[in-house]
mmCIF file of N, CA and C in Angstrom:
data_model
loop_
_atom_site.group_PDB
_atom_site.id
_atom_site.type_symbol
_atom_site.label_atom_id
_atom_site.label_comp_id
_atom_site.label_asym_id
_atom_site.label_seq_id
_atom_site.Cartn_x
_atom_site.Cartn_y
_atom_site.Cartn_z
ATOM 1 N N MET J 6 -16.133 -11.834 16.747
ATOM 2 C CA MET J 6 -16.437 -12.768 15.302
ATOM 3 C C MET J 6 -17.709 -11.905 14.968
ATOM 4 N N GLU J 7 -18.301 -12.365 16.377
ATOM 5 C CA GLU J 7 -19.499 -11.713 15.491
ATOM 6 C C GLU J 7 -19.792 -10.485 15.187
ATOM 7 N N ARG J 8 -19.259 -9.549 16.004
ATOM 8 C CA ARG J 8 -19.189 -8.051 15.492
ATOM 9 C C ARG J 8 -18.553 -7.687 13.424
ATOM 10 N N TYR J 9 -18.060 -9.055 13.689
ATOM 11 C CA TYR J 9 -18.069 -8.979 12.228
ATOM 12 C C TYR J 9 -19.107 -9.762 11.149
ATOM 13 N N THR J 10 -19.418 -10.619 11.778
ATOM 14 C CA THR J 10 -21.089 -10.956 10.941
ATOM 15 C C THR J 10 -21.973 -9.508 11.087
ATOM 16 N N GLU J 11 -21.810 -9.138 12.125
ATOM 17 C CA GLU J 11 -23.319 -8.124 12.159
ATOM 18 C C GLU J 11 -22.717 -7.291 10.611
ATOM 19 N N ALA J 12 -21.194 -6.571 10.316
ATOM 20 C CA ALA J 12 -20.495 -6.344 9.542
ATOM 21 C C ALA J 12 -20.762 -6.455 8.172
ATOM 22 N N LEU J 13 -20.136 -7.403 8.168
ATOM 23 C CA LEU J 13 -20.870 -8.558 6.425
ATOM 24 C C LEU J 13 -22.741 -8.204 6.679
ATOM 25 N N SER J 14 -23.368 -8.655 7.637
ATOM 26 C CA SER J 14 -24.189 -8.218 6.986
ATOM 27 C C SER J 14 -25.144 -6.602 6.511
ATOM 28 N N ASP J 15 -24.423 -5.514 7.241
ATOM 29 C CA ASP J 15 -24.630 -4.080 7.113
ATOM 30 C C ASP J 15 -23.682 -4.165 5.970
ATOM 31 N N ALA J 16 -22.385 -4.357 5.583
ATOM 32 C CA ALA J 16 -22.471 -4.342 4.246
ATOM 33 C C ALA J 16 -22.762 -4.633 3.419
ATOM 34 N N ARG J 17 -23.381 -6.177 3.001
ATOM 35 C CA ARG J 17 -24.255 -6.268 1.766
ATOM 36 C C ARG J 17 -25.391 -5.742 1.633
ATOM 37 N N ARG J 18 -26.283 -5.061 3.133
ATOM 38 C CA ARG J 18 -27.044 -4.643 2.449
ATOM 39 C C ARG J 18 -27.028 -3.048 1.448
ATOM 40 N N ALA J 19 -25.980 -2.376 1.935
ATOM 41 C CA ALA J 19 -25.569 -0.970 1.616
ATOM 42 C C ALA J 19 -25.081 -1.919 -0.345
ATOM 43 N N ALA J 20 -24.881 -2.772 -0.116
ATOM 44 C CA ALA J 20 -23.957 -3.678 -1.960
ATOM 45 C C ALA J 20 -25.057 -3.879 -2.467
ATOM 46 N N ALA J 21 -26.531 -4.404 -1.809
ATOM 47 C CA ALA J 21 -27.653 -4.394 -2.310
ATOM 48 C C ALA J 21 -28.480 -3.534 -3.051
ATOM 49 N N VAL J 22 -28.096 -2.080 -2.026
ATOM 50 C CA VAL J 22 -28.829 -1.211 -2.810
ATOM 51 C C VAL J 22 -28.496 -1.396 -3.764
ATOM 52 N N SER J 23 -27.056 -0.130 -4.136
ATOM 53 C CA SER J 23 -25.771 -0.519 -5.037
ATOM 54 C C SER J 23 -25.348 -1.076 -5.646
ATOM 55 N N PRO J 24 -26.012 -2.633 -6.178
ATOM 56 C CA PRO J 24 -24.913 -3.326 -6.980
ATOM 57 C C PRO J 24 -23.772 -2.927 -7.901
ATOM 58 N N ASP J 25 -24.414 -2.129 -8.287
ATOM 59 C CA ASP J 25 -22.918 -0.728 -8.964
ATOM 60 C C ASP J 25 -21.827 -0.623 -8.555
ATOM 61 N N ASP J 26 -22.264 -0.585 -7.190
ATOM 62 C CA ASP J 26 -21.044 0.322 -6.398
ATOM 63 C C ASP J 26 -20.046 -0.597 -5.967
ATOM 64 N N GLY J 27 -18.723 -0.435 -6.783
ATOM 65 C CA GLY J 27 -17.656 -1.375 -6.636
ATOM 66 C C GLY J 27 -16.497 -0.990 -5.341
ATOM 67 N N GLU J 28 -16.765 0.151 -3.939
ATOM 68 C CA GLU J 28 -16.896 0.564 -3.139
ATOM 69 C C GLU J 28 -17.192 -0.513 -1.578
ATOM 70 N N ALA J 29 -18.726 -1.082 -2.287
ATOM 71 C CA ALA J 29 -19.620 -1.488 -1.319
ATOM 72 C C ALA J 29 -19.198 -2.885 -1.496
ATOM 73 N N GLN J 30 -19.220 -3.273 -2.569
ATOM 74 C CA GLN J 30 -18.319 -4.258 -2.548
ATOM 75 C C GLN J 30 -16.865 -5.195 -2.285
ATOM 76 N N LEU J 31 -16.327 -4.314 -2.337
ATOM 77 C CA LEU J 31 -14.696 -3.796 -1.894
ATOM 78 C C LEU J 31 -15.308 -4.185 -0.446
ATOM 79 N N LEU J 32 -16.497 -3.605 0.227
ATOM 80 C CA LEU J 32 -15.794 -3.454 1.709
ATOM 81 C C LEU J 32 -16.589 -5.161 2.385
ATOM 82 N N VAL J 33 -17.324 -5.909 0.830
ATOM 83 C CA VAL J 33 -18.204 -6.804 1.295
ATOM 84 C C VAL J 33 -16.765 -7.520 1.552
ATOM 85 N N ALA J 34 -16.714 -8.002 0.163
ATOM 86 C CA ALA J 34 -14.999 -8.469 0.321
ATOM 87 C C ALA J 34 -14.685 -8.383 1.725
ATOM 88 N N VAL J 35 -14.182 -7.377 2.620
ATOM 89 C CA VAL J 35 -12.831 -6.853 3.177
ATOM 90 C C VAL J 35 -13.692 -7.979 4.853
ATOM 91 N N THR J 36 -14.923 -7.545 4.897
ATOM 92 C CA THR J 36 -15.726 -7.444 6.150
ATOM 93 C C THR J 36 -15.693 -9.261 6.257
ATOM 94 N N ALA J 37 -16.197 -9.722 4.578
ATOM 95 C CA ALA J 37 -16.526 -11.329 4.591
ATOM 96 C C ALA J 37 -15.070 -12.022 4.952
ATOM 97 N N LEU J 38 -14.477 -11.399 5.075
ATOM 98 C CA LEU J 38 -12.734 -11.945 4.728
ATOM 99 C C LEU J 38 -12.261 -12.089 6.633
ATOM 100 N N HIS J 39 -12.886 -10.728 7.174
ATOM 101 C CA HIS J 39 -12.876 -10.598 8.393
ATOM 102 C C HIS J 39 -13.824 -11.876 9.362
ATOM 103 N N ALA J 40 -14.994 -11.709 8.978
ATOM 104 C CA ALA J 40 -16.216 -12.679 9.287
ATOM 105 C C ALA J 40 -15.846 -13.891 9.048
ATOM 106 N N GLY J 41 -14.489 -14.293 8.013
ATOM 107 C CA GLY J 41 -14.514 -15.713 8.098
ATOM 108 C C GLY J 41 -15.040 -16.175 6.789
ATOM 109 N N ASN J 42 -16.201 -15.679 6.195
ATOM 110 C CA ASN J 42 -16.944 -16.206 4.876
ATOM 111 C C ASN J 42 -16.108 -16.422 3.658
ATOM 112 N N ARG J 43 -15.294 -17.595 3.307
ATOM 113 C CA ARG J 43 -15.069 -17.471 2.531
ATOM 114 C C ARG J 43 -15.078 -16.592 0.805
ATOM 115 N N GLU J 44 -16.615 -16.949 1.169
ATOM 116 C CA GLU J 44 -17.887 -17.588 -0.766
ATOM 117 C C GLU J 44 -18.102 -16.610 -1.040
ATOM 118 N N ILE J 45 -18.516 -15.419 0.293
ATOM 119 C CA ILE J 45 -18.932 -14.138 0.382
ATOM 120 C C ILE J 45 -17.679 -13.181 -0.587
ATOM 121 N N VAL J 46 -16.414 -13.547 -0.152
ATOM 122 C CA VAL J 46 -15.151 -12.825 -0.052
ATOM 123 C C VAL J 46 -14.696 -13.767 -2.174
ATOM 124 N N LEU J 47 -14.782 -14.498 -1.763
ATOM 125 C CA LEU J 47 -14.291 -14.560 -3.233
ATOM 126 C C LEU J 47 -15.678 -14.092 -4.451
ATOM 127 N N ARG J 48 -16.932 -14.271 -4.279
ATOM 128 C CA ARG J 48 -17.481 -13.657 -5.040
ATOM 129 C C ARG J 48 -17.933 -11.509 -4.722
ATOM 130 N N SER J 49 -17.961 -11.621 -4.145
ATOM 131 C CA SER J 49 -17.551 -10.191 -4.156
ATOM 132 C C SER J 49 -16.410 -9.421 -4.012
ATOM 133 N N MET J 50 -15.220 -9.863 -4.507
ATOM 134 C CA MET J 50 -14.153 -9.486 -3.880
ATOM 135 C C MET J 50 -13.999 -9.455 -6.186
ATOM 136 N N ASP J 51 -14.130 -10.447 -6.852
ATOM 137 C CA ASP J 51 -14.382 -10.773 -8.403
ATOM 138 C C ASP J 51 -15.569 -9.468 -9.168
ATOM 139 N N ARG J 52 -16.347 -9.374 -7.966
ATOM 140 C CA ARG J 52 -17.576 -7.851 -8.747
ATOM 141 C C ARG J 52 -16.532 -7.079 -8.294
ATOM 142 N N ALA J 53 -15.959 -6.704 -6.973
ATOM 143 C CA ALA J 53 -15.544 -5.210 -7.231
ATOM 144 C C ALA J 53 -14.486 -4.664 -8.479
ATOM 145 N N ALA J 54 -13.326 -5.520 -8.426
ATOM 146 C CA ALA J 54 -12.764 -5.864 -9.504
ATOM 147 C C ALA J 54 -13.489 -5.501 -10.719
ATOM 148 N N GLU J 55 -14.285 -6.345 -11.182
ATOM 149 C CA GLU J 55 -14.788 -5.802 -12.197
ATOM 150 C C GLU J 55 -15.745 -4.170 -12.910
ATOM 151 N N LEU J 56 -15.868 -3.783 -10.935
ATOM 152 C CA LEU J 56 -16.478 -2.714 -10.930
ATOM 153 C C LEU J 56 -15.216 -1.618 -10.975
ATOM 154 N N LEU J 57 -13.966 -1.514 -10.520
ATOM 155 C CA LEU J 57 -13.290 -1.214 -10.242
ATOM 156 C C LEU J 57 -11.812 -0.737 -10.796
ATOM 157 N N VAL J 58 -12.141 -0.978 -12.249
ATOM 158 C CA VAL J 58 -10.860 -1.616 -13.358
ATOM 159 C C VAL J 58 -10.149 -0.258 -13.573
ATOM 160 N N ASP J 59 -10.112 0.746 -12.834
ATOM 161 C CA ASP J 59 -8.804 1.914 -13.091
ATOM 162 C C ASP J 59 -8.544 1.984 -11.839
ATOM 163 N N ASP J 60 -9.006 1.057 -10.811
ATOM 164 C CA ASP J 60 -8.455 2.178 -9.728
ATOM 165 C C ASP J 60 -7.172 1.128 -8.545
ATOM 166 N N ALA J 61 -5.943 1.395 -8.494
ATOM 167 C CA ALA J 61 -5.558 0.980 -8.229
ATOM 168 C C ALA J 61 -5.382 0.850 -6.497
ATOM 169 N N TYR J 62 -5.429 2.128 -6.144
ATOM 170 C CA TYR J 62 -5.781 1.481 -4.362
ATOM 171 C C TYR J 62 -7.029 0.177 -3.802
ATOM 172 N N ALA J 63 -8.106 -0.011 -5.054
ATOM 173 C CA ALA J 63 -8.740 -0.566 -5.210
ATOM 174 C C ALA J 63 -8.078 -2.412 -5.582
ATOM 175 N N HIS J 64 -7.518 -2.703 -6.172
ATOM 176 C CA HIS J 64 -7.174 -3.173 -6.536
ATOM 177 C C HIS J 64 -5.513 -4.436 -5.770
ATOM 178 N N VAL J 65 -4.471 -3.107 -4.452
ATOM 179 C CA VAL J 65 -3.913 -3.227 -3.822
ATOM 180 C C VAL J 65 -4.932 -4.352 -2.527
ATOM 181 N N GLU J 66 -6.152 -3.198 -2.250
ATOM 182 C CA GLU J 66 -6.635 -4.197 -1.300
ATOM 183 C C GLU J 66 -7.746 -5.052 -1.926
ATOM 184 N N LEU J 67 -7.889 -5.369 -2.881
ATOM 185 C CA LEU J 67 -8.095 -7.087 -3.147
ATOM 186 C C LEU J 67 -6.772 -8.074 -3.380
ATOM 187 N N ALA J 68 -5.450 -7.635 -3.708
ATOM 188 C CA ALA J 68 -4.226 -8.319 -3.470
ATOM 189 C C ALA J 68 -4.483 -9.040 -2.106
ATOM 190 N N ARG J 69 -4.653 -7.606 -1.124
ATOM 191 C CA ARG J 69 -4.476 -8.132 0.746
ATOM 192 C C ARG J 69 -5.243 -9.785 0.291
ATOM 193 N N ILE J 70 -6.576 -8.760 0.097
ATOM 194 C CA ILE J 70 -8.239 -9.394 0.259
ATOM 195 C C ILE J 70 -7.506 -11.398 -0.480
ATOM 196 N N ALA J 71 -6.961 -11.181 -1.588
ATOM 197 C CA ALA J 71 -6.916 -12.588 -2.253
ATOM 198 C C ALA J 71 -5.874 -12.972 -1.164
ATOM 199 N N ARG J 72 -4.956 -12.537 -0.608
ATOM 200 C CA ARG J 72 -3.736 -13.629 -0.218
ATOM 201 C C ARG J 72 -4.146 -13.676 1.067
ATOM 202 N N GLY J 73 -5.167 -12.957 2.052
ATOM 203 C CA GLY J 73 -5.900 -13.513 3.237
ATOM 204 C C GLY J 73 -7.063 -14.721 2.281
ATOM 205 N N VAL J 74 -8.055 -15.134 1.386
ATOM 206 C CA VAL J 74 -7.860 -16.550 1.171
ATOM 207 C C VAL J 74 -7.152 -17.399 0.765
ATOM 208 N N ARG J 75 -6.015 -17.108 0.343
ATOM 209 C CA ARG J 75 -5.258 -17.932 -0.117
ATOM 210 C C ARG J 75 -5.167 -18.304 -1.419
ATOM 211 N N GLN J 76 -5.803 -16.743 -1.999
ATOM 212 C CA GLN J 76 -5.875 -16.979 -3.290
ATOM 213 C C GLN J 76 -4.412 -16.418 -3.864
ATOM 214 N N PHE J 77 -3.232 -16.844 -4.194
ATOM 215 C CA PHE J 77 -2.488 -16.415 -4.699
ATOM 216 C C PHE J 77 -2.074 -15.616 -5.621
ATOM 217 N N GLU J 78 -2.324 -16.903 -6.666
ATOM 218 C CA GLU J 78 -2.734 -16.172 -7.622
ATOM 219 C C GLU J 78 -3.300 -14.955 -8.217
ATOM 220 N N LYS J 79 -4.041 -14.715 -7.722
ATOM 221 C CA LYS J 79 -5.449 -14.102 -8.122
ATOM 222 C C LYS J 79 -4.700 -12.521 -7.192
ATOM 223 N N ALA J 80 -4.501 -13.027 -5.937
ATOM 224 C CA ALA J 80 -3.415 -11.530 -5.286
ATOM 225 C C ALA J 80 -2.180 -10.933 -6.642
ATOM 226 N N GLU J 81 -1.781 -11.762 -6.631
ATOM 227 C CA GLU J 81 -0.311 -11.071 -7.679
ATOM 228 C C GLU J 81 -1.096 -10.715 -8.514
ATOM 229 N N ALA J 82 -2.016 -11.743 -9.362
ATOM 230 C CA ALA J 82 -3.006 -10.542 -10.837
ATOM 231 C C ALA J 82 -3.119 -9.053 -10.116
ATOM 232 N N PHE J 83 -4.002 -9.238 -8.798
ATOM 233 C CA PHE J 83 -4.249 -8.063 -8.464
ATOM 234 C C PHE J 83 -3.673 -6.826 -8.551
ATOM 235 N N ALA J 84 -2.388 -6.994 -8.057
ATOM 236 C CA ALA J 84 -1.070 -6.758 -7.504
ATOM 237 C C ALA J 84 -0.317 -6.057 -8.747
ATOM 238 N N ARG J 85 0.190 -6.763 -9.973
ATOM 239 C CA ARG J 85 0.579 -6.645 -11.391
ATOM 240 C C ARG J 85 -0.367 -5.237 -11.948
ATOM 241 N N ILE J 86 -2.209 -5.134 -11.613
ATOM 242 C CA ILE J 86 -3.071 -4.808 -12.155
ATOM 243 C C ILE J 86 -2.800 -3.066 -11.160
ATOM 244 N N ALA J 87 -2.771 -3.320 -10.425
ATOM 245 C CA ALA J 87 -2.591 -1.742 -9.349
ATOM 246 C C ALA J 87 -0.955 -1.664 -9.856
ATOM 247 N N VAL J 88 0.037 -1.913 -10.173
ATOM 248 C CA VAL J 88 1.141 -1.772 -10.423
ATOM 249 C C VAL J 88 1.377 -1.288 -12.259
ATOM 250 N N ALA J 89 0.561 -1.601 -13.173
ATOM 251 C CA ALA J 89 0.009 -0.839 -13.989
ATOM 252 C C ALA J 89 -0.951 0.371 -14.654
ATOM 253 N N LEU J 90 -1.385 0.693 -13.455
ATOM 254 C CA LEU J 90 -1.892 1.525 -13.034
ATOM 255 C C LEU J 90 -1.581 3.076 -11.853
ATOM 256 N N GLN J 91 -0.635 2.243 -11.030
ATOM 257 C CA GLN J 91 -0.097 3.173 -10.773
ATOM 258 C C GLN J 91 1.958 3.179 -10.029
ATOM 259 N N PRO J 92 2.782 2.868 -11.276
ATOM 260 C CA PRO J 92 3.993 1.963 -11.009
ATOM 261 C C PRO J 92 5.022 2.782 -10.279
ATOM 262 N N ASN J 93 4.323 4.331 -9.553
ATOM 263 C CA ASN J 93 5.318 4.669 -8.743
ATOM 264 C C ASN J 93 4.412 4.642 -7.606
ATOM 265 N N GLN J 94 4.025 4.193 -7.191
ATOM 266 C CA GLN J 94 3.039 4.218 -5.441
ATOM 267 C C GLN J 94 3.537 2.707 -5.317
ATOM 268 N N SER J 95 4.275 3.132 -3.248
ATOM 269 C CA SER J 95 4.600 2.080 -2.861
ATOM 270 C C SER J 95 3.582 1.095 -2.259
ATOM 271 N N SER J 96 2.844 1.698 -1.771
ATOM 272 C CA SER J 96 2.010 0.374 -1.595
ATOM 273 C C SER J 96 1.613 -0.833 -3.150
ATOM 274 N N CYS J 97 1.671 -0.038 -4.074
ATOM 275 C CA CYS J 97 1.306 -1.135 -5.579
ATOM 276 C C CYS J 97 2.419 -1.951 -5.673
ATOM 277 N N GLN J 98 3.934 -1.689 -5.390
ATOM 278 C CA GLN J 98 5.211 -2.528 -5.159
ATOM 279 C C GLN J 98 5.090 -3.480 -4.875
ATOM 280 N N ILE J 99 4.820 -2.789 -3.258
ATOM 281 C CA ILE J 99 4.555 -3.259 -2.104
ATOM 282 C C ILE J 99 4.246 -4.991 -1.852
ATOM 283 N N GLU J 100 2.709 -4.547 -2.697
ATOM 284 C CA GLU J 100 1.881 -5.515 -2.330
ATOM 285 C C GLU J 100 2.057 -7.342 -3.333
ATOM 286 N N LEU J 101 2.994 -6.489 -5.169
ATOM 287 C CA LEU J 101 3.516 -7.245 -5.450
ATOM 288 C C LEU J 101 3.971 -7.756 -5.065
ATOM 289 N N ALA J 102 4.793 -7.784 -3.987
ATOM 290 C CA ALA J 102 6.043 -8.250 -3.693
ATOM 291 C C ALA J 102 5.899 -9.160 -2.857
ATOM 292 N N ARG J 103 5.010 -8.552 -2.256
ATOM 293 C CA ARG J 103 4.565 -9.451 -0.948
ATOM 294 C C ARG J 103 3.100 -11.073 -1.619
ATOM 295 N N ALA J 104 2.458 -10.890 -2.692
ATOM 296 C CA ALA J 104 2.340 -11.546 -3.455
ATOM 297 C C ALA J 104 3.330 -13.215 -4.078
ATOM 298 N N PHE J 105 4.496 -11.956 -5.174
ATOM 299 C CA PHE J 105 5.645 -13.182 -4.942
ATOM 300 C C PHE J 105 5.736 -13.849 -3.893
ATOM 301 N N VAL J 106 6.009 -13.419 -2.866
ATOM 302 C CA VAL J 106 6.354 -14.317 -1.908
ATOM 303 C C VAL J 106 6.051 -14.982 -0.862
ATOM 304 N N ALA J 107 4.236 -14.783 -1.341
ATOM 305 C CA ALA J 107 3.274 -16.082 -0.233
ATOM 306 C C ALA J 107 3.205 -16.692 -1.405
ATOM 307 N N GLN J 108 3.797 -17.035 -2.863
ATOM 308 C CA GLN J 108 4.021 -17.944 -2.958
ATOM 309 C C GLN J 108 5.343 -18.518 -3.404
ATOM 310 N N GLN J 109 6.311 -18.232 -3.218
ATOM 311 C CA GLN J 109 7.102 -18.487 -2.576
ATOM 312 C C GLN J 109 8.464 -18.538 -4.284
ATOM 313 N N LYS J 110 8.070 -16.914 -4.721
ATOM 314 C CA LYS J 110 8.020 -16.497 -6.249
ATOM 315 C C LYS J 110 9.632 -15.235 -5.150
ATOM 316 N N LEU J 111 10.654 -15.974 -4.361
ATOM 317 C CA LEU J 111 11.270 -15.052 -3.931
ATOM 318 C C LEU J 111 12.202 -14.628 -4.560
ATOM 319 N N SER J 112 12.868 -14.912 -6.066
ATOM 320 C CA SER J 112 13.729 -13.897 -7.107
ATOM 321 C C SER J 112 12.457 -12.444 -7.569
ATOM 322 N N ALA J 113 11.454 -12.747 -8.133
ATOM 323 C CA ALA J 113 10.731 -12.075 -8.541
ATOM 324 C C ALA J 113 10.467 -11.026 -7.218
ATOM 325 N N ALA J 114 9.993 -11.390 -5.837
ATOM 326 C CA ALA J 114 9.739 -10.632 -5.294
ATOM 327 C C ALA J 114 11.350 -9.398 -5.193
ATOM 328 N N LYS J 115 11.806 -9.745 -4.953
ATOM 329 C CA LYS J 115 13.361 -9.149 -5.158
ATOM 330 C C LYS J 115 13.456 -8.663 -6.203
ATOM 331 N N LEU J 116 13.323 -8.606 -7.377
ATOM 332 C CA LEU J 116 13.566 -8.300 -8.429
ATOM 333 C C LEU J 116 12.128 -7.026 -7.876
ATOM 334 N N VAL J 117 11.061 -6.925 -7.486
ATOM 335 C CA VAL J 117 9.990 -6.164 -7.898
ATOM 336 C C VAL J 117 10.684 -5.161 -6.053
ATOM 337 N N VAL J 118 11.556 -5.309 -5.674
ATOM 338 C CA VAL J 118 11.724 -4.639 -3.666
ATOM 339 C C VAL J 118 12.777 -3.788 -4.854
ATOM 340 N N ARG J 119 13.741 -4.859 -5.351
ATOM 341 C CA ARG J 119 14.823 -4.107 -5.583
ATOM 342 C C ARG J 119 14.999 -2.925 -6.756
ATOM 343 N N LYS J 120 13.989 -2.369 -7.718
ATOM 344 C CA LYS J 120 14.027 -2.099 -8.768
ATOM 345 C C LYS J 120 13.320 -0.672 -7.962
ATOM 346 N N ALA J 121 11.677 -0.932 -6.988
ATOM 347 C CA ALA J 121 11.094 0.420 -6.662
ATOM 348 C C ALA J 121 12.483 1.185 -5.296
ATOM 349 N N ILE J 122 13.212 0.820 -5.251
ATOM 350 C CA ILE J 122 14.339 1.133 -4.102
ATOM 351 C C ILE J 122 14.948 1.739 -5.579
ATOM 352 N N GLU J 123 15.548 1.549 -5.605
ATOM 353 C CA GLU J 123 16.666 1.842 -6.443
ATOM 354 C C GLU J 123 15.585 3.332 -7.450
ATOM 355 N N ASN J 124 14.721 2.691 -8.117
ATOM 356 C CA ASN J 124 13.653 3.955 -8.538
ATOM 357 C C ASN J 124 13.315 4.668 -7.362
ATOM 358 N N GLY J 125 13.700 5.103 -6.670
ATOM 359 C CA GLY J 125 13.342 5.718 -5.165
ATOM 360 C C GLY J 125 11.951 5.448 -4.710
ATOM 361 N N ILE J 126 11.597 4.301 -4.786
ATOM 362 C CA ILE J 126 9.855 4.368 -4.749
ATOM 363 C C ILE J 126 9.631 3.554 -3.403
ATOM 364 N N VAL J 127 10.334 2.707 -2.302
ATOM 365 C CA VAL J 127 9.732 2.573 -1.562
ATOM 366 C C VAL J 127 11.944 2.203 -0.965
ATOM 367 N N ASP J 128 11.678 2.534 0.149
ATOM 368 C CA ASP J 128 13.499 2.409 1.032
ATOM 369 C C ASP J 128 13.169 1.299 1.709
ATOM 370 N N ARG J 129 14.541 0.976 1.859
ATOM 371 C CA ARG J 129 15.358 -0.145 2.626
ATOM 372 C C ARG J 129 14.111 -0.502 4.017
ATOM 373 N N GLU J 130 14.100 0.364 4.765
ATOM 374 C CA GLU J 130 13.404 0.701 6.146
ATOM 375 C C GLU J 130 12.005 -0.073 5.603
ATOM 376 N N MET J 131 11.045 0.424 4.557
ATOM 377 C CA MET J 131 9.954 0.431 4.421
ATOM 378 C C MET J 131 9.862 -1.715 4.267
ATOM 379 N N ILE J 132 11.372 -1.797 3.567
ATOM 380 C CA ILE J 132 11.152 -3.307 3.576
ATOM 381 C C ILE J 132 10.919 -3.951 4.398
ATOM 382 N N GLU J 133 12.107 -2.959 5.148
ATOM 383 C CA GLU J 133 12.530 -3.975 6.919
ATOM 384 C C GLU J 133 11.087 -4.522 7.523
ATOM 385 N N SER J 134 10.485 -2.892 7.625
ATOM 386 C CA SER J 134 9.819 -3.053 8.956
ATOM 387 C C SER J 134 8.515 -3.867 8.174
ATOM 388 N N ASP J 135 8.382 -4.014 7.037
ATOM 389 C CA ASP J 135 6.778 -5.008 6.003
ATOM 390 C C ASP J 135 7.296 -6.406 6.793
ATOM 391 N N GLU J 136 6.027 -7.386 7.642
ATOM 392 C CA GLU J 136 6.086 -8.596 7.685
ATOM 393 C C GLU J 136 6.688 -9.577 6.760
ATOM 394 N N LEU J 137 5.588 -9.487 5.730
ATOM 395 C CA LEU J 137 5.801 -10.826 4.567
ATOM 396 C C LEU J 137 7.429 -10.243 4.244
ATOM 397 N N LEU J 138 7.832 -9.385 3.718
ATOM 398 C CA LEU J 138 8.559 -8.826 2.988
ATOM 399 C C LEU J 138 10.014 -8.700 4.236
ATOM 400 N N ALA J 139 10.273 -8.520 5.019
ATOM 401 C CA ALA J 139 11.591 -8.731 6.233
ATOM 402 C C ALA J 139 12.237 -10.204 5.528
ATOM 403 N N PRO J 140 11.863 -10.994 5.242
ATOM 404 C CA PRO J 140 12.929 -12.049 5.519
ATOM 405 C C PRO J 140 14.083 -11.992 3.886
ATOM 406 N N ILE J 141 13.396 -10.877 2.847
ATOM 407 C CA ILE J 141 14.580 -10.785 1.781
ATOM 408 C C ILE J 141 15.207 -9.669 1.530
ATOM 409 N N HIS J 142 15.236 -8.849 2.842
ATOM 410 C CA HIS J 142 15.880 -7.397 2.717
ATOM 411 C C HIS J 142 16.881 -7.803 3.294
ATOM 412 N N SER J 143 17.247 -8.875 4.330
ATOM 413 C CA SER J 143 19.220 -8.602 4.089
ATOM 414 C C SER J 143 19.540 -9.099 2.384
ATOM 415 N N SER J 144 18.879 -9.943 1.809
ATOM 416 C CA SER J 144 19.333 -10.788 0.605
ATOM 417 C C SER J 144 19.440 -9.511 -0.676
ATOM 418 N N LEU J 145 19.362 -8.359 -0.048
ATOM 419 C CA LEU J 145 18.681 -7.444 -0.975
ATOM 420 C C LEU J 145 19.857 -6.785 -1.547
ATOM 421 N N ARG J 146 21.393 -7.005 -0.631
ATOM 422 C CA ARG J 146 22.254 -5.772 -0.721
ATOM 423 C C ARG J 146 23.564 -6.605 -1.018
#
């Protein structure tokens, strides 16, 4: 944990030098998550989202971070933005399904996964090997 605390200090210094750098804010959010500093996670996550509006991959990461601090509705919102920006990207579809599973919205998760499989965006093996999505895999048949 001490290593993450040091990394968080470094990330915060970098973000202070460039407060409008969305990647720096995202790095602060990730390191704050690992350091266990929820307040900084929430603040830097929101700032990163403001700065990285058109970055699907950043929104996938923001969704993961939001799930990490149990902000499941926010995770869903970030994942929906990622899907809107890059609908044919597997990581976006998978993260949206994970956000639904985290909220116990299993029907919605299954629908996302089923459509992604049908459209060739993901395959069954990807779902089966995913820790959060594996439990819904068998019900997709």
